[in-house]
mmCIF file of N, CA, C and O in Angstrom:
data_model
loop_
_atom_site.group_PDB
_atom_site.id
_atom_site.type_symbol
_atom_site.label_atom_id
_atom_site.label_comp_id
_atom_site.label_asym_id
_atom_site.label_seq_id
_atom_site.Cartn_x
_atom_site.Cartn_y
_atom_site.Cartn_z
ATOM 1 N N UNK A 140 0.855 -1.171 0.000
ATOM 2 C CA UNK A 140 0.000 0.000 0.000
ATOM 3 C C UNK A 140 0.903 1.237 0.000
ATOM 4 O O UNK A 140 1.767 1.147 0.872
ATOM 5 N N UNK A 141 0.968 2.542 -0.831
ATOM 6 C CA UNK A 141 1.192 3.500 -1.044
ATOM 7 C C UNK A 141 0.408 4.699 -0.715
ATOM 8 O O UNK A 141 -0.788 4.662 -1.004
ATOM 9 N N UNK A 142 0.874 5.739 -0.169
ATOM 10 C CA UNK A 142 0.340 6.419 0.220
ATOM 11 C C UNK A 142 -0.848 7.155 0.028
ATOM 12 O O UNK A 142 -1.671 7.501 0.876
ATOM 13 N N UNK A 143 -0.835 7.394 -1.437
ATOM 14 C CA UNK A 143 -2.098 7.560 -2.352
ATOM 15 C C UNK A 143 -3.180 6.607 -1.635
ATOM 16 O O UNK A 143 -4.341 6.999 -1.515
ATOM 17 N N UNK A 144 -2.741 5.250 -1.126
ATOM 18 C CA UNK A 144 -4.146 4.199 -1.517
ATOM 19 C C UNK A 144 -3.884 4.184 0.500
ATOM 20 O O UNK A 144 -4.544 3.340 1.107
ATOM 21 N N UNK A 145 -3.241 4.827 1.070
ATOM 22 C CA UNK A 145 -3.937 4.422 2.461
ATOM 23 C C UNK A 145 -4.239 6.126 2.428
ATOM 24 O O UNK A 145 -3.540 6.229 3.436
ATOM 25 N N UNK A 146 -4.499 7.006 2.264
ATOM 26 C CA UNK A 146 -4.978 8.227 2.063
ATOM 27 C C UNK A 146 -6.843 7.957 1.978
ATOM 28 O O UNK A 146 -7.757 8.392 2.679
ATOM 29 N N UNK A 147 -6.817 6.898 0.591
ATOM 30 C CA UNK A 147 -8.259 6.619 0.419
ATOM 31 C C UNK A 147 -8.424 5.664 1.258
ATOM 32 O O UNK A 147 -9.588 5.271 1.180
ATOM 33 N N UNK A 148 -7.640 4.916 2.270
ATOM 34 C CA UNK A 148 -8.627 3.776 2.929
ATOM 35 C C UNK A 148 -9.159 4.500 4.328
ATOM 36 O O UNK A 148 -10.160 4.190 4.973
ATOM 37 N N UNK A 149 -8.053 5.718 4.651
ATOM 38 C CA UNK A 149 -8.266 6.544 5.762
ATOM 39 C C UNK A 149 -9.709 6.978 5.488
ATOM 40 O O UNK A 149 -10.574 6.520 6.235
ATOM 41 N N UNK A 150 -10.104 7.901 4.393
ATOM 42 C CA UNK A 150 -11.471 8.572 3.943
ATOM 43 C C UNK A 150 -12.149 7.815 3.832
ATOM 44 O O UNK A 150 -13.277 8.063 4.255
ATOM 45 N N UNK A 151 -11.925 6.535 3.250
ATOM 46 C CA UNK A 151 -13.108 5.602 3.539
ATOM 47 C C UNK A 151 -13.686 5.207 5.359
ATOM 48 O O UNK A 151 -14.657 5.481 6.065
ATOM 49 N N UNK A 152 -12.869 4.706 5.438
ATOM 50 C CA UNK A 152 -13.118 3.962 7.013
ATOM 51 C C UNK A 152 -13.428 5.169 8.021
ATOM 52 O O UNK A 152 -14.024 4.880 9.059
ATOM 53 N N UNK A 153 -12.962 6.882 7.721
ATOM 54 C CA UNK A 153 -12.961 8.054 8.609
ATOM 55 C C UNK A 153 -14.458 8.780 7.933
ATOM 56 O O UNK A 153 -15.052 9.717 8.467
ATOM 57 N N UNK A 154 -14.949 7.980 6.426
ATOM 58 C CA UNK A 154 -15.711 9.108 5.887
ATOM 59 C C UNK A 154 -15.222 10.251 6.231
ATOM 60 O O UNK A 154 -15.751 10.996 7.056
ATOM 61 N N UNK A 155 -13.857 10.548 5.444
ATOM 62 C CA UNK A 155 -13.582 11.637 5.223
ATOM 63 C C UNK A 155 -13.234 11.960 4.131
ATOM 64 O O UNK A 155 -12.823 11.062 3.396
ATOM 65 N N UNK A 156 -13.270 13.428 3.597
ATOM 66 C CA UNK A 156 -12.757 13.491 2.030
ATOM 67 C C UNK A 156 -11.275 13.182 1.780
ATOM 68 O O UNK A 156 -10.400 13.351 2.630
ATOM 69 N N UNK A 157 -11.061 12.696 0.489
ATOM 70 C CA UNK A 157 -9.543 12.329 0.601
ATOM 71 C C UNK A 157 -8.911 13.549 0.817
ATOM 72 O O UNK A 157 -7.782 13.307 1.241
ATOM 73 N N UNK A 158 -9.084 14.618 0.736
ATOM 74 C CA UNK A 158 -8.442 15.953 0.991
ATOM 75 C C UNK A 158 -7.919 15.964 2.647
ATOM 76 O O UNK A 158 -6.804 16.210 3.106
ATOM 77 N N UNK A 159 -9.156 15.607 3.309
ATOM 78 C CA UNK A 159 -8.823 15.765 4.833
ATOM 79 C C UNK A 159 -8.143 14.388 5.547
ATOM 80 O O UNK A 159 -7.548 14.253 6.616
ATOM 81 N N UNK A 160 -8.425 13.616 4.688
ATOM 82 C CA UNK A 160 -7.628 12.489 5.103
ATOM 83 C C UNK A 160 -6.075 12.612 4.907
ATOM 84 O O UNK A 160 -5.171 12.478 5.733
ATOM 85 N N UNK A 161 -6.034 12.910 3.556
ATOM 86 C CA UNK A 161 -4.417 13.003 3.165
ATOM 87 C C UNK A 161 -3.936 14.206 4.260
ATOM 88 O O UNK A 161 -2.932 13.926 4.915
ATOM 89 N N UNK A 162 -4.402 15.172 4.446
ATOM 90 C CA UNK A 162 -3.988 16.043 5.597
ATOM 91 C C UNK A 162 -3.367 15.655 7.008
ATOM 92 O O UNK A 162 -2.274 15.902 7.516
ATOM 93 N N UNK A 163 -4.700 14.816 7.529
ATOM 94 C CA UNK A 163 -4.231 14.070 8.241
ATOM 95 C C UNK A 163 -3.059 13.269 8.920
ATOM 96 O O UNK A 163 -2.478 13.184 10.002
ATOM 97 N N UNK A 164 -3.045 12.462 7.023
ATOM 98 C CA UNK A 164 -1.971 11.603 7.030
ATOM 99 C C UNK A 164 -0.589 12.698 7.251
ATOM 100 O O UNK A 164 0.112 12.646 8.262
ATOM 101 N N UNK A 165 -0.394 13.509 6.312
ATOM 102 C CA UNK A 165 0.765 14.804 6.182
ATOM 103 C C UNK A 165 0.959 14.494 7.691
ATOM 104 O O UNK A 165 1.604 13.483 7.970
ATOM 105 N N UNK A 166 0.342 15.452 8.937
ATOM 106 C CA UNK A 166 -0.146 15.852 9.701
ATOM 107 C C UNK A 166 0.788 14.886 10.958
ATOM 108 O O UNK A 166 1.637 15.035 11.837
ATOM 109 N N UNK A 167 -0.217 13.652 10.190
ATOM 110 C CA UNK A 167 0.562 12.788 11.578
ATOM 111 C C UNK A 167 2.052 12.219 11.230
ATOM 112 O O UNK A 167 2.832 11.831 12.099
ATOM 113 N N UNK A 168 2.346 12.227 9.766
ATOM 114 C CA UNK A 168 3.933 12.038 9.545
ATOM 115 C C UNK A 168 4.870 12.765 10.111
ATOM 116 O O UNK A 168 5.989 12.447 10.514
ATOM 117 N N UNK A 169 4.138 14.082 10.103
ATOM 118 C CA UNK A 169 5.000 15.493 10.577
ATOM 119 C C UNK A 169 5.641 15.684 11.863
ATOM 120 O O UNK A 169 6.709 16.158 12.250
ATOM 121 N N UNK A 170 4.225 14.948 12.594
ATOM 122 C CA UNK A 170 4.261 15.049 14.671
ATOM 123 C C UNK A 170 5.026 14.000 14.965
ATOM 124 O O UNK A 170 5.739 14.110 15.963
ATOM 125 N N UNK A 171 5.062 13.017 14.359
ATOM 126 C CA UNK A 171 6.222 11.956 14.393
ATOM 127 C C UNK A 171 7.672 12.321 14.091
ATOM 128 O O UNK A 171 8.661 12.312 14.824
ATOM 129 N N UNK A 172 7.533 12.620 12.905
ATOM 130 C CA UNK A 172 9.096 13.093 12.462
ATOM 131 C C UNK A 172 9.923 14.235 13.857
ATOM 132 O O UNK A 172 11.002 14.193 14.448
ATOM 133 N N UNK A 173 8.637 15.220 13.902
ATOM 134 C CA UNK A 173 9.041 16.166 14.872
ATOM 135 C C UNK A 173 9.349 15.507 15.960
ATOM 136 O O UNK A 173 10.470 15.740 16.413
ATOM 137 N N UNK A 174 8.512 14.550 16.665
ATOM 138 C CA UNK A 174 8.985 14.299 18.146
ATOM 139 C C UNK A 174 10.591 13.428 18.120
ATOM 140 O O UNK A 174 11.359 13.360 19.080
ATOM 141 N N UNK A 175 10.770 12.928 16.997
ATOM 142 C CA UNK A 175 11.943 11.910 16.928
ATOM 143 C C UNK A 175 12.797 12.602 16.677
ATOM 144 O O UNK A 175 13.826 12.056 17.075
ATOM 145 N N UNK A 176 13.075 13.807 16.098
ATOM 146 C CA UNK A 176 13.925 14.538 15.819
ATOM 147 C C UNK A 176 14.426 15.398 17.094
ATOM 148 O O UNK A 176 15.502 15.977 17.244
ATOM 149 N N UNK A 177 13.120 15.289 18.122
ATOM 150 C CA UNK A 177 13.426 15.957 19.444
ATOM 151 C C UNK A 177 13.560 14.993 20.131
ATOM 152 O O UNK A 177 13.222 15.248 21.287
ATOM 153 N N UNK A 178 13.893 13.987 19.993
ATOM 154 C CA UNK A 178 14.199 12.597 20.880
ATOM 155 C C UNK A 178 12.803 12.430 21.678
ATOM 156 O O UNK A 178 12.988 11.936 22.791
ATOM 157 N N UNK A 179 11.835 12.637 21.469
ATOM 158 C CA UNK A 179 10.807 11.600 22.111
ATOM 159 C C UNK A 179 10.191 10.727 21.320
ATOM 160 O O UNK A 179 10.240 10.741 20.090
ATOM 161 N N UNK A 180 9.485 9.802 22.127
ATOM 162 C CA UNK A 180 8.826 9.024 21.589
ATOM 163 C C UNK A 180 7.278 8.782 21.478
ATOM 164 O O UNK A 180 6.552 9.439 22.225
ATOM 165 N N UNK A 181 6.694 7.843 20.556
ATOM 166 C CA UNK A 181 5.542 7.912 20.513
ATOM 167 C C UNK A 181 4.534 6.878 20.623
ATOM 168 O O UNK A 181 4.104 6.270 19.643
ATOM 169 N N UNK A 182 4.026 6.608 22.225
ATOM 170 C CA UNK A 182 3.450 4.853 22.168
ATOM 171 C C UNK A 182 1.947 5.021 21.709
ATOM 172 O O UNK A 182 1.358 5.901 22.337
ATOM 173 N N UNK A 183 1.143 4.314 20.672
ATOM 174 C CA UNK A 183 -0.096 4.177 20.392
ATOM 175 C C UNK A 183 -0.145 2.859 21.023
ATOM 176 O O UNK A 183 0.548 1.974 20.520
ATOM 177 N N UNK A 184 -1.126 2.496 22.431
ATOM 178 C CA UNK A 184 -1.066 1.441 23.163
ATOM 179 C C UNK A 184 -1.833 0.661 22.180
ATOM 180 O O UNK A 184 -2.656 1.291 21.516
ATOM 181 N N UNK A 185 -1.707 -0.595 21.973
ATOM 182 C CA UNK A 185 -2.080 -1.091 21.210
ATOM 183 C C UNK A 185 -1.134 -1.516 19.725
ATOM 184 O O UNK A 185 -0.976 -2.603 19.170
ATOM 185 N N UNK A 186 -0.808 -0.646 19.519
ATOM 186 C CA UNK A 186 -0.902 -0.553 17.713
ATOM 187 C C UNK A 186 0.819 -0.594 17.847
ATOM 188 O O UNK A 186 1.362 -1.537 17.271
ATOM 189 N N UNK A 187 1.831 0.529 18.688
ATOM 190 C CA UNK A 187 3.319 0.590 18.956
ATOM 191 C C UNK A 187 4.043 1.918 18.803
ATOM 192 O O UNK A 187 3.530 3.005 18.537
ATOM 193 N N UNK A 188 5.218 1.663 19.002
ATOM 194 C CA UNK A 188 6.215 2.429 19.414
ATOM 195 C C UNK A 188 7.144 3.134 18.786
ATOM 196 O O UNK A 188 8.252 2.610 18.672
ATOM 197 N N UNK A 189 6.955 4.280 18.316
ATOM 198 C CA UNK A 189 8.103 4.794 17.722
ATOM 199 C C UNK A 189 9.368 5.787 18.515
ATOM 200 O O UNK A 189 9.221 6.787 19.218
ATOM 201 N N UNK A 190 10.377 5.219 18.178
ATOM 202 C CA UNK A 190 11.247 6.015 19.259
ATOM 203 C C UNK A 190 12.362 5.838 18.141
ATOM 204 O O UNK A 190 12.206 5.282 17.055
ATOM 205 N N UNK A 191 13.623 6.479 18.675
ATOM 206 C CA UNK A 191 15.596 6.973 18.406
ATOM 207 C C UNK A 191 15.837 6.250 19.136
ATOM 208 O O UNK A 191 15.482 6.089 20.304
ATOM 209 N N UNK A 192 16.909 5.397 18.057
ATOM 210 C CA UNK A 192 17.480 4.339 18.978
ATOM 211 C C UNK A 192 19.018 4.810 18.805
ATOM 212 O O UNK A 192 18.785 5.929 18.348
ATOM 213 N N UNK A 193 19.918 4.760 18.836
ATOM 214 C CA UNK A 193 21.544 4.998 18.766
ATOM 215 C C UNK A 193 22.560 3.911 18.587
ATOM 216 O O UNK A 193 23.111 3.157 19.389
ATOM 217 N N UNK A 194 22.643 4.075 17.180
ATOM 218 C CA UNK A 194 23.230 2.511 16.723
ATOM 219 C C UNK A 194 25.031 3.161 16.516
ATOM 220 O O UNK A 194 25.467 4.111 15.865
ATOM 221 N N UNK A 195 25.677 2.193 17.354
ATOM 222 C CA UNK A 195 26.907 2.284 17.498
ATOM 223 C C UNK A 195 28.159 2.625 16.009
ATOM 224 O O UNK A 195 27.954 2.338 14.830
ATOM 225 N N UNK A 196 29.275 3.229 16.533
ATOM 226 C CA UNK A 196 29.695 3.272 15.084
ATOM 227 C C UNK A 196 30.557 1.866 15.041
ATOM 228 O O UNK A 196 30.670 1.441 16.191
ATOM 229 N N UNK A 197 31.251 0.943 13.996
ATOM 230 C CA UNK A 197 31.185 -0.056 13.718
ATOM 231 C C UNK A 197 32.262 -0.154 12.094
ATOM 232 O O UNK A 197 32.611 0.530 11.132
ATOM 233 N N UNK A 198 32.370 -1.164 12.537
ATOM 234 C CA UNK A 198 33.539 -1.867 10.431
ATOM 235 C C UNK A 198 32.538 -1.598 9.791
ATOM 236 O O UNK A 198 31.623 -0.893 10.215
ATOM 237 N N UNK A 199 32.591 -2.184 8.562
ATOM 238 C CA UNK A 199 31.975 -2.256 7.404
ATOM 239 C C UNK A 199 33.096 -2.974 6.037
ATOM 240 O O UNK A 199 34.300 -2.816 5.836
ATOM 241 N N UNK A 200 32.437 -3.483 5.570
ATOM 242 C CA UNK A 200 33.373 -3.814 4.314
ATOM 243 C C UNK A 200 32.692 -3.233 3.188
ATOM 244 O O UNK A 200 31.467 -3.349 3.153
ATOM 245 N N UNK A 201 33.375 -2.538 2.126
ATOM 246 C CA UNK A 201 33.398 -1.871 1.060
ATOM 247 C C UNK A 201 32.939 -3.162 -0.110
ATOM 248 O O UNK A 201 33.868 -3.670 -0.737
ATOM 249 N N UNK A 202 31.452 -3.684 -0.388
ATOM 250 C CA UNK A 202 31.767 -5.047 -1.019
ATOM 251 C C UNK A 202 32.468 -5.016 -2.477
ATOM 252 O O UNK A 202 32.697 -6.011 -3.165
ATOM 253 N N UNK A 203 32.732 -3.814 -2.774
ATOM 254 C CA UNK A 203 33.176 -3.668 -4.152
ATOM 255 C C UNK A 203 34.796 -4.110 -4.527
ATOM 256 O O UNK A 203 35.311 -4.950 -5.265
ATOM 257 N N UNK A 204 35.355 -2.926 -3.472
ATOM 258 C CA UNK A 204 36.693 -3.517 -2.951
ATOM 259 C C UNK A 204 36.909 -4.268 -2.328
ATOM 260 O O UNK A 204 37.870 -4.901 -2.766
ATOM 261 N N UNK A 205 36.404 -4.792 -1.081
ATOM 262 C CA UNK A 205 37.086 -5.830 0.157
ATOM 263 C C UNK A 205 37.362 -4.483 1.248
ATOM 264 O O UNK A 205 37.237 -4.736 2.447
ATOM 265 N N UNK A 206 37.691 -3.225 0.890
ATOM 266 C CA UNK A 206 38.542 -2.563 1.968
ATOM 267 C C UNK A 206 37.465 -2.605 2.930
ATOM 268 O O UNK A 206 36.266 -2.750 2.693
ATOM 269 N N UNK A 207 38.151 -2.433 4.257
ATOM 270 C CA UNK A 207 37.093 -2.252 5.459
ATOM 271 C C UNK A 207 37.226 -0.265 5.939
ATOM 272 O O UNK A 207 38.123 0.576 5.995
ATOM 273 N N UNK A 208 35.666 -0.326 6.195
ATOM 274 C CA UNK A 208 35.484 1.399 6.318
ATOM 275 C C UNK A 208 35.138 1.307 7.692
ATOM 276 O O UNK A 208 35.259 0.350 8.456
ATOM 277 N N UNK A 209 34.548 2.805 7.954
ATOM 278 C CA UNK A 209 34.394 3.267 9.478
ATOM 279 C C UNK A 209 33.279 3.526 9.410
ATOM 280 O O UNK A 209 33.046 4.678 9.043
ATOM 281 N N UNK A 210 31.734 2.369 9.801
ATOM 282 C CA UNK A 210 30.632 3.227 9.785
ATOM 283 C C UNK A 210 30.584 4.388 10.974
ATOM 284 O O UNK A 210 30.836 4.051 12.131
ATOM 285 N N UNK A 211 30.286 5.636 10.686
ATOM 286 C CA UNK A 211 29.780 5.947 11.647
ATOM 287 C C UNK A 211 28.518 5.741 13.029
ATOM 288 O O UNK A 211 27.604 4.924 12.920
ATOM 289 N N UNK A 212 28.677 6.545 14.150
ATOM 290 C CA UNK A 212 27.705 5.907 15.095
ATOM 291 C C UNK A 212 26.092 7.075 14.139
ATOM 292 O O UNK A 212 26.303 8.130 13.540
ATOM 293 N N UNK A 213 24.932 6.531 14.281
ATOM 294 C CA UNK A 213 24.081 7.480 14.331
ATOM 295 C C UNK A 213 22.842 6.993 14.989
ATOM 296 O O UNK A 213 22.533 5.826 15.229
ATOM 297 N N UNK A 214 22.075 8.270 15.282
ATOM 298 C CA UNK A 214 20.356 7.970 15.799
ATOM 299 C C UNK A 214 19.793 7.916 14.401
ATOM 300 O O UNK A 214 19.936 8.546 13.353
ATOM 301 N N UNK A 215 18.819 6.493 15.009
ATOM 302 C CA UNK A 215 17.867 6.257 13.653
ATOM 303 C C UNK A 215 16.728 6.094 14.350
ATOM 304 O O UNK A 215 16.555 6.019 15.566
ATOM 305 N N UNK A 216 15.774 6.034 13.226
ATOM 306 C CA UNK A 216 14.449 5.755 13.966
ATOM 307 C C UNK A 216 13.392 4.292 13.851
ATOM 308 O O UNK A 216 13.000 3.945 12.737
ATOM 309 N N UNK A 217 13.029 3.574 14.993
ATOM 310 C CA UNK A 217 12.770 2.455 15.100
ATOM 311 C C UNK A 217 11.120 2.280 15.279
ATOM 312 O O UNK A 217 10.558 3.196 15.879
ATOM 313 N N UNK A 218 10.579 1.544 14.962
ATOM 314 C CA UNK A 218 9.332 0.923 15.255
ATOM 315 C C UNK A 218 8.862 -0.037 16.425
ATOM 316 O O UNK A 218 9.848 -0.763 16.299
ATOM 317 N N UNK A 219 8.353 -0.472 17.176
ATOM 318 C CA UNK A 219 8.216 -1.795 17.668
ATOM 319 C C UNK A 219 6.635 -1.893 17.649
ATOM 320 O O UNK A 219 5.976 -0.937 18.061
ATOM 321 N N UNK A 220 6.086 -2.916 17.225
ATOM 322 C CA UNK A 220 4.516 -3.013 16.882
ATOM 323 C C UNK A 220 4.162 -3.927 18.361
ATOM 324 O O UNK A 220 4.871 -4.668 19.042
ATOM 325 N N UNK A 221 2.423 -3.399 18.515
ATOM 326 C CA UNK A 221 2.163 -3.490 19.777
ATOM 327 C C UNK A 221 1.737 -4.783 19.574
ATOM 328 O O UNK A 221 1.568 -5.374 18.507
ATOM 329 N N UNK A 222 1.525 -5.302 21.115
ATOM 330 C CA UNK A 222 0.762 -6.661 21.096
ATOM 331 C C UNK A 222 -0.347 -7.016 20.720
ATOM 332 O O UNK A 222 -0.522 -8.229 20.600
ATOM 333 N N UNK A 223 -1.519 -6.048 20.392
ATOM 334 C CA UNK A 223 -2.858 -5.894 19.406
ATOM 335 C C UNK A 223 -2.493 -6.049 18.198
ATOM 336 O O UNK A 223 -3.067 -6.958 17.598
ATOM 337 N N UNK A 224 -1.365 -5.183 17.377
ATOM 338 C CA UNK A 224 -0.551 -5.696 15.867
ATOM 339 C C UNK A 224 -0.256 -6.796 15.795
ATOM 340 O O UNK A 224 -0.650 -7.551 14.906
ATOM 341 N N UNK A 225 0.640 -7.161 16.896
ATOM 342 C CA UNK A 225 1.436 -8.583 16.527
ATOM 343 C C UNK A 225 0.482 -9.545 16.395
ATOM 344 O O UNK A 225 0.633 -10.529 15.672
ATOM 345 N N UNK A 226 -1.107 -9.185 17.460
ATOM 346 C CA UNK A 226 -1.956 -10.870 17.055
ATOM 347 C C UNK A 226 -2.909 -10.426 15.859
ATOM 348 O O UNK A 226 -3.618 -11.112 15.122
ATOM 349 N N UNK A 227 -2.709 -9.155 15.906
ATOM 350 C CA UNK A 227 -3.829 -9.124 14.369
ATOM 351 C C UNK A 227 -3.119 -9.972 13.529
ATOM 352 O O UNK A 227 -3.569 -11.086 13.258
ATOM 353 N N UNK A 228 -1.841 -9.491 12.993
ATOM 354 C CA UNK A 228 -1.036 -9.960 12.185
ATOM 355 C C UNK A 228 -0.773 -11.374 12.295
ATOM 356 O O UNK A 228 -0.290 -11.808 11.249
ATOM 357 N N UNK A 229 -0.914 -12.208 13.158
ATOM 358 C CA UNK A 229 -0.589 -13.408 13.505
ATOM 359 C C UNK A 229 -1.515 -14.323 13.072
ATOM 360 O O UNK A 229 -1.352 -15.439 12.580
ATOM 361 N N UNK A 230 -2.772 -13.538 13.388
ATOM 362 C CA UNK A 230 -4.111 -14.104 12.968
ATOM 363 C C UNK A 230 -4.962 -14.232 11.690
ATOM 364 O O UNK A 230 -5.972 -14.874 11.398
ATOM 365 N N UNK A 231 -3.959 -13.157 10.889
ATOM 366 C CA UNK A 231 -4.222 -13.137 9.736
ATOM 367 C C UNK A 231 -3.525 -13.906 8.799
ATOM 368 O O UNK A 231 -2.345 -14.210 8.972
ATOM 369 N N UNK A 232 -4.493 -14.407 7.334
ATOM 370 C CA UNK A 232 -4.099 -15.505 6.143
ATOM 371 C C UNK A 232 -2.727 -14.412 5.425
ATOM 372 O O UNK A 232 -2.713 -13.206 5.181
ATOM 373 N N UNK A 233 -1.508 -15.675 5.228
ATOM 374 C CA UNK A 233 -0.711 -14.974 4.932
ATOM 375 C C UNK A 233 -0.914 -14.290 3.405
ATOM 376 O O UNK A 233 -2.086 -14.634 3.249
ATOM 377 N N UNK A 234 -0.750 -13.931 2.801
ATOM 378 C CA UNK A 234 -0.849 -13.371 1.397
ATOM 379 C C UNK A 234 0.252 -14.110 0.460
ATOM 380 O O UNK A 234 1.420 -14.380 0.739
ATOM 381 N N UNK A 235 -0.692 -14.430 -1.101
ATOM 382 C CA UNK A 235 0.363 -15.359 -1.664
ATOM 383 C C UNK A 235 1.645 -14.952 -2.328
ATOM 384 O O UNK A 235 1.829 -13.798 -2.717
ATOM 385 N N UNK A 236 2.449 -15.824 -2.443
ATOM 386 C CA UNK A 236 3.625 -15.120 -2.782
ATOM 387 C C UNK A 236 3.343 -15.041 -4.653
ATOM 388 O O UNK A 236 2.326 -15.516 -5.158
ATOM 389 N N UNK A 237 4.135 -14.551 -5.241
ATOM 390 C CA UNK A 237 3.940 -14.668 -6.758
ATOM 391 C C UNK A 237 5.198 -15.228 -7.086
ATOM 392 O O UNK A 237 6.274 -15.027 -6.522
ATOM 393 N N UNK A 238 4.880 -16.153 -8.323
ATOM 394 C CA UNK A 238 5.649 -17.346 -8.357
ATOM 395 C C UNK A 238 6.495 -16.543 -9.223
ATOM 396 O O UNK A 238 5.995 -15.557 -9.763
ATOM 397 N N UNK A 239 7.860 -16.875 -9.448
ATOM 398 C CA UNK A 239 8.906 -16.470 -10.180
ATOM 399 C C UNK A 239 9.016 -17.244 -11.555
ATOM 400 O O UNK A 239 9.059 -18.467 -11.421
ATOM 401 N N UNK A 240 9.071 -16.745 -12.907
ATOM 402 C CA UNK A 240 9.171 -17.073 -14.164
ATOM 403 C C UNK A 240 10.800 -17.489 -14.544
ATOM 404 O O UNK A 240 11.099 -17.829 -15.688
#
């Protein structure tokens, strides 16, 4: 799903116009981005967790060359889905794969 098509599933399920839905959507990307960028986090009980996690700096190998580099350390931003997600998802038929030609 692409943003375009959860825009319309929002207006559907919110009866809202896709105008105010896509707003919405903007809206709540924004308050997210913002709080993570200010190091907080954001629990929807239920549904999960978005927070900055601080991933160490570390090797790396260059796979082109072999040489080994210096990743740097940085804050990224993480998900963890709630225990209402994990059994929706658990409970649900998996979706088929498409067979390769």
């Amino acid at each position: 799903m692409n943003k375009s098509e959860l825009i319309e599933a929002i207006a559907q399920q919110a009866g809202l116009t896709k105008t105010d839905a896509g707003k919405a959507v903007d809206a709540f990307t924004a308050v997210v981005k913002d709080a993570l960028k200010s190091g907080d986090s954001i629990a929807l009980v239920g549904f999960g967790t978005f927070k900055v996690a601080e991933r160490a700096a570390r090797q790396g190998l260059n796979p082109r060359t072999k040489e080994a580099i210096k990743i740097p350390a940085a804050r990224v931003p993480k998900f963890t889905a709630g225990k209402t997600l994990k059994d929706a998802v658990a409970a649900s038929k998996p979706a088929k794969a498409a067979k390769k030609k």
